[in-house]
JSON list of C-alpha atoms in Angstrom, two decimals:
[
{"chain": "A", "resi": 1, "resn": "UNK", "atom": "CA", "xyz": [17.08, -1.55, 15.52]},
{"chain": "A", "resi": 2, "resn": "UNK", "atom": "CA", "xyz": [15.96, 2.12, 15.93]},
{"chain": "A", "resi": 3, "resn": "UNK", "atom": "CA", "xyz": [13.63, 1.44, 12.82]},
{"chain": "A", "resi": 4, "resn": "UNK", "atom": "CA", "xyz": [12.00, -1.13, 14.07]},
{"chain": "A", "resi": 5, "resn": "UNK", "atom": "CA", "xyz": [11.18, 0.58, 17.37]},
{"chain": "A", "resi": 6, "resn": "UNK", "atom": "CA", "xyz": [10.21, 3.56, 15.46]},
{"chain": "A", "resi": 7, "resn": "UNK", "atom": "CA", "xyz": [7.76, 1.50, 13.76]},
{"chain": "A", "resi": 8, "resn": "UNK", "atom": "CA", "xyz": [6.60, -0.25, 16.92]},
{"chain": "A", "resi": 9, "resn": "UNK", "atom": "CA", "xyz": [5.91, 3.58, 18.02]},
{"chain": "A", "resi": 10, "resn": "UNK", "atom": "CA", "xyz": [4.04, 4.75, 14.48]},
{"chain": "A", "resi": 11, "resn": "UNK", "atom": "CA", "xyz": [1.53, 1.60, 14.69]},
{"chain": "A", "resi": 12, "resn": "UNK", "atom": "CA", "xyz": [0.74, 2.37, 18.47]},
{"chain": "A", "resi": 13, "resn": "UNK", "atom": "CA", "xyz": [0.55, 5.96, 18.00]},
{"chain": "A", "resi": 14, "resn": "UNK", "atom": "CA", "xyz": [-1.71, 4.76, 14.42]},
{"chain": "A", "resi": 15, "resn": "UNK", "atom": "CA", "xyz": [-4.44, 2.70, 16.78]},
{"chain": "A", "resi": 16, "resn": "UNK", "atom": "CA", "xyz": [-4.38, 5.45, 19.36]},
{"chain": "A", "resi": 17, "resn": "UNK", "atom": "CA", "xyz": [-5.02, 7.91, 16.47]},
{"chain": "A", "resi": 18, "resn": "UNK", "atom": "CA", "xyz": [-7.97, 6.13, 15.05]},
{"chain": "A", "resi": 19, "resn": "UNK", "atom": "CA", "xyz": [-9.65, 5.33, 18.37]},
{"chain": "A", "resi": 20, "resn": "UNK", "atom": "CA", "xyz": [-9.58, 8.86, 19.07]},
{"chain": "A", "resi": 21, "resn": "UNK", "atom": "CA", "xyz": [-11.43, 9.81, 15.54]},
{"chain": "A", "resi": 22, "resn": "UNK", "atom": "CA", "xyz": [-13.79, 7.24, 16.41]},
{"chain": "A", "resi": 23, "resn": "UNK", "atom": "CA", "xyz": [-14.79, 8.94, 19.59]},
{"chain": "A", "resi": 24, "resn": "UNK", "atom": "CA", "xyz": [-14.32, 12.16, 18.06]},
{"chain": "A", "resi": 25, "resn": "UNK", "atom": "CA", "xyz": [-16.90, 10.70, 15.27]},
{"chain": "A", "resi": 26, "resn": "UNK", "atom": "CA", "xyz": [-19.66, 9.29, 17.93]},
{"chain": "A", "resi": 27, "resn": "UNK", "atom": "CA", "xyz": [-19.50, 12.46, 20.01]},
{"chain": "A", "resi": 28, "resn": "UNK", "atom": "CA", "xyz": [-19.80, 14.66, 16.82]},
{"chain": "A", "resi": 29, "resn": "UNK", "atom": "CA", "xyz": [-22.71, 12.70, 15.64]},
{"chain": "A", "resi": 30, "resn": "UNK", "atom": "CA", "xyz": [-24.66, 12.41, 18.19]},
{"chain": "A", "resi": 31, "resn": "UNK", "atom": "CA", "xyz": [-24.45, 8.45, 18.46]},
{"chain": "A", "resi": 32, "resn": "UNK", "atom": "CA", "xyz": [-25.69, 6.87, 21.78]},
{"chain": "A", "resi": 33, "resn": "UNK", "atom": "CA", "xyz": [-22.80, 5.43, 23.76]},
{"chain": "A", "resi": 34, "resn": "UNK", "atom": "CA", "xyz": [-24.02, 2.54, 24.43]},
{"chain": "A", "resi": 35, "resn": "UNK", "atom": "CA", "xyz": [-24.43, 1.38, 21.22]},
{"chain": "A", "resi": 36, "resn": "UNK", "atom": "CA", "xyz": [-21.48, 2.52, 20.05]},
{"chain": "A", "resi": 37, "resn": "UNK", "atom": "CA", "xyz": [-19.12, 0.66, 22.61]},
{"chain": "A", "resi": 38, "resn": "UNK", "atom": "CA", "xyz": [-15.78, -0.98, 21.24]},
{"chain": "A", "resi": 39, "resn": "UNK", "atom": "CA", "xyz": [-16.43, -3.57, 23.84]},
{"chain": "A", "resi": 40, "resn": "UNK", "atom": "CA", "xyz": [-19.74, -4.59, 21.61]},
{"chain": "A", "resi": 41, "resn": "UNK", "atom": "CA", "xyz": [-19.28, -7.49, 19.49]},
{"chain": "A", "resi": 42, "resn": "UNK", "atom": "CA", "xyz": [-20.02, -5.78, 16.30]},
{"chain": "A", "resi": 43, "resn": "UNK", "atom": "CA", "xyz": [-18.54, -2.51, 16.93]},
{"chain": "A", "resi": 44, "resn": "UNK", "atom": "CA", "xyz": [-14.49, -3.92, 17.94]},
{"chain": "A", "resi": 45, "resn": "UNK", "atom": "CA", "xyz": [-14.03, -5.80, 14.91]},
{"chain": "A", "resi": 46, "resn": "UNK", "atom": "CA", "xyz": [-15.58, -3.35, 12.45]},
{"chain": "A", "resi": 47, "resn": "UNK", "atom": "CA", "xyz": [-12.94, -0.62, 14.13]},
{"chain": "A", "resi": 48, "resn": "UNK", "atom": "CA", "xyz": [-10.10, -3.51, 13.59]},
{"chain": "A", "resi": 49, "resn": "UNK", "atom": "CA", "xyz": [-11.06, -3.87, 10.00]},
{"chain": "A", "resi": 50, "resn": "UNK", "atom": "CA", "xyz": [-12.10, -0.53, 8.90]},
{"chain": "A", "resi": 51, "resn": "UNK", "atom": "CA", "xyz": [-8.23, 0.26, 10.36]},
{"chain": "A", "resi": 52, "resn": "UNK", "atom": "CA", "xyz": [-6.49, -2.08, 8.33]},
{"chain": "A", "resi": 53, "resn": "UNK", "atom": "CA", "xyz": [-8.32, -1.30, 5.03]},
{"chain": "A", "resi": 54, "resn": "UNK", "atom": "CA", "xyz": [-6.06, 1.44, 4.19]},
{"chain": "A", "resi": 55, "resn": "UNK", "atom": "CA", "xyz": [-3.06, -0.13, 4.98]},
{"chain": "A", "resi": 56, "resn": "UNK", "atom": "CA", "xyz": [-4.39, -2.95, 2.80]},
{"chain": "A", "resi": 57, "resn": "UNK", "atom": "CA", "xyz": [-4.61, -0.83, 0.04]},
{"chain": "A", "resi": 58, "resn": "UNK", "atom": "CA", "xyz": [-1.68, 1.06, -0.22]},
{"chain": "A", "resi": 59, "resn": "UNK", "atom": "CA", "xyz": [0.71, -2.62, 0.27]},
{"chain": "A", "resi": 60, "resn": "UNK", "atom": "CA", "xyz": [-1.82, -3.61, -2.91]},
{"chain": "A", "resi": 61, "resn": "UNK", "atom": "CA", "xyz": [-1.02, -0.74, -4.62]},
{"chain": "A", "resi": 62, "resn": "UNK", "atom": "CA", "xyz": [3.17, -0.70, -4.12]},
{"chain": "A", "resi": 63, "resn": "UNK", "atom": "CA", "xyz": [3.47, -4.53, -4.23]},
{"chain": "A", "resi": 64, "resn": "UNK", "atom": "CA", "xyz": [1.90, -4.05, -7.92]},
{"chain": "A", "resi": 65, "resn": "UNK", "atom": "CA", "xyz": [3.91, -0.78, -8.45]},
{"chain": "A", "resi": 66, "resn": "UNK", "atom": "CA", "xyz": [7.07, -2.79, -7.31]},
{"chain": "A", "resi": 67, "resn": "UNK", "atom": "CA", "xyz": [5.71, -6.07, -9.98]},
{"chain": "A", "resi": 68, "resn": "UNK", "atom": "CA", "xyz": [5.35, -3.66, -13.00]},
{"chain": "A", "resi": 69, "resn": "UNK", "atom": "CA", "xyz": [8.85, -1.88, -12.14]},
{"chain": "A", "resi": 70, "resn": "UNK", "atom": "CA", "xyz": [10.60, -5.00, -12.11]},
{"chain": "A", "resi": 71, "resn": "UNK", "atom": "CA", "xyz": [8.63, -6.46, -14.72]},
{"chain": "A", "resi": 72, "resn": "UNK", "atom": "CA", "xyz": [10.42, -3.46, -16.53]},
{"chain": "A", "resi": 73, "resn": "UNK", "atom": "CA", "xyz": [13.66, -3.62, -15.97]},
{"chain": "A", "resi": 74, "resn": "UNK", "atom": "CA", "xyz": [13.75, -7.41, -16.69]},
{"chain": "A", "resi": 75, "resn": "UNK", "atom": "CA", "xyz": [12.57, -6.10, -20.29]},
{"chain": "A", "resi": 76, "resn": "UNK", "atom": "CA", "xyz": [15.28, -3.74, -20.74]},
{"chain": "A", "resi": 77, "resn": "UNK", "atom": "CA", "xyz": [18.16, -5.87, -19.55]},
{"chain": "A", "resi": 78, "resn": "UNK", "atom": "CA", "xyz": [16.90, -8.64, -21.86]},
{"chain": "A", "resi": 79, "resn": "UNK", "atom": "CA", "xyz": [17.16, -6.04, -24.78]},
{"chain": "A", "resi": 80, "resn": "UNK", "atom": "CA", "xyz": [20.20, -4.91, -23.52]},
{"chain": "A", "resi": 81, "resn": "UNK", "atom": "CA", "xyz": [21.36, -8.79, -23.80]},
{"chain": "A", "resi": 82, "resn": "UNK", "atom": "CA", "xyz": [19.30, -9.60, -27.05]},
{"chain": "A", "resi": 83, "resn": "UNK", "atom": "CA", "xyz": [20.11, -6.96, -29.35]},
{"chain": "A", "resi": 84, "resn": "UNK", "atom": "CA", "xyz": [23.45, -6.47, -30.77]},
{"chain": "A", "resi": 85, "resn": "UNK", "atom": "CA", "xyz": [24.71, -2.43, -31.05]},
{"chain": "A", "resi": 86, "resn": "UNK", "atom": "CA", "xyz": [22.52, -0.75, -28.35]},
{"chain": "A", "resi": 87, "resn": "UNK", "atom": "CA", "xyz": [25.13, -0.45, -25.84]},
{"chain": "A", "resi": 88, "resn": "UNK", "atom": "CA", "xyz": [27.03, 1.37, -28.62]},
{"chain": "A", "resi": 89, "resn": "UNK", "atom": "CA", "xyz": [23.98, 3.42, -29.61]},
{"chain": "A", "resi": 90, "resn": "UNK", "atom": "CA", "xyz": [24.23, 1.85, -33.06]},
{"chain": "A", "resi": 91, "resn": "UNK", "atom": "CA", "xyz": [20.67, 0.20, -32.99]},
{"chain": "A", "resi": 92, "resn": "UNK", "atom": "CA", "xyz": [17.32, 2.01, -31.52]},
{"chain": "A", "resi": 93, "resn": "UNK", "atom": "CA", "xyz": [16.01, -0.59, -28.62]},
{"chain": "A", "resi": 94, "resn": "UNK", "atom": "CA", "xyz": [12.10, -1.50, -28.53]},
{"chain": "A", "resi": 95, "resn": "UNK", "atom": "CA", "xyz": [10.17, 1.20, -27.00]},
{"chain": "A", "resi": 96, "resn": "UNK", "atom": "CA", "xyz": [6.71, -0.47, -27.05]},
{"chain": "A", "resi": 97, "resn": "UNK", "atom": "CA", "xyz": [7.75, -3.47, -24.98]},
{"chain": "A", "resi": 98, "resn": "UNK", "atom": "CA", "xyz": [8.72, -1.64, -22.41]},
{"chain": "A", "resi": 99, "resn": "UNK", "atom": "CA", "xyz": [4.96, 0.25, -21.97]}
]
C-alpha cells in the first residue's frame, strides 16, 4: 500500500539522516577519521543502537499510553454495565476508579 512504501521511504530517509549527523558530529569535533569509521567494530553497532533508542522509547511510551487508555475505558463500560441509573443520569458514576 502507499503507506507502507511511505514508510519504507521515512526509515531510509531516517538512517540516511542519522549517518549524516554522525559525520556532521566527527567533522565538527574534531574526531580522527580513522577512529571514528562505521566500518570499525565498535563504532557500527553503537550507531545501530544509539538509532534505535529513540524509537524504543517512544513505542514504550504509546504502548503504555495505549494500556492505561484501554485500561480506562474497560472501567467505564463496566460502570456503565454495573450500576443501575447512570445511563439515565439518575446515579453519579465512580470518578476515582477511573484515575
Amino acid at each position: 500500500t502507499t503507506a507502507a512504501v511511505g514508510k519504507g521511504f521515512a526509515i531510509g530517509s531516517a538512517a540516511l539522516v542519522s549517518l549524516a549527523l554522525f559525520g556532521a558530529y566527527v567533522t565538527r569535533a574534531d574526531i580522527d577519521f580513522a577512529s571514528a569509521s562505521i566500518l570499525d567494530k565498535k563504532v557500527f553497532p553503537g550507531l545501530l543502537i544509539g538509532a534505535m533508542l529513540p524509537y524504543w522509547f517512544s513505542a514504550m511510551t504509546m504502548k503504555s499510553v495505549g494500556r492505561a487508555a484501554l485500561a480506562m475505558v474497560e472501567e467505564v463500560r463496566r460502570q456503565f454495565n454495573t450500576i443501575p441509573g447512570l445511563m439515565e443520569g439518575t446515579t453519579k458514576p465512580e470518578y476515582k476508579k477511573c484515575i
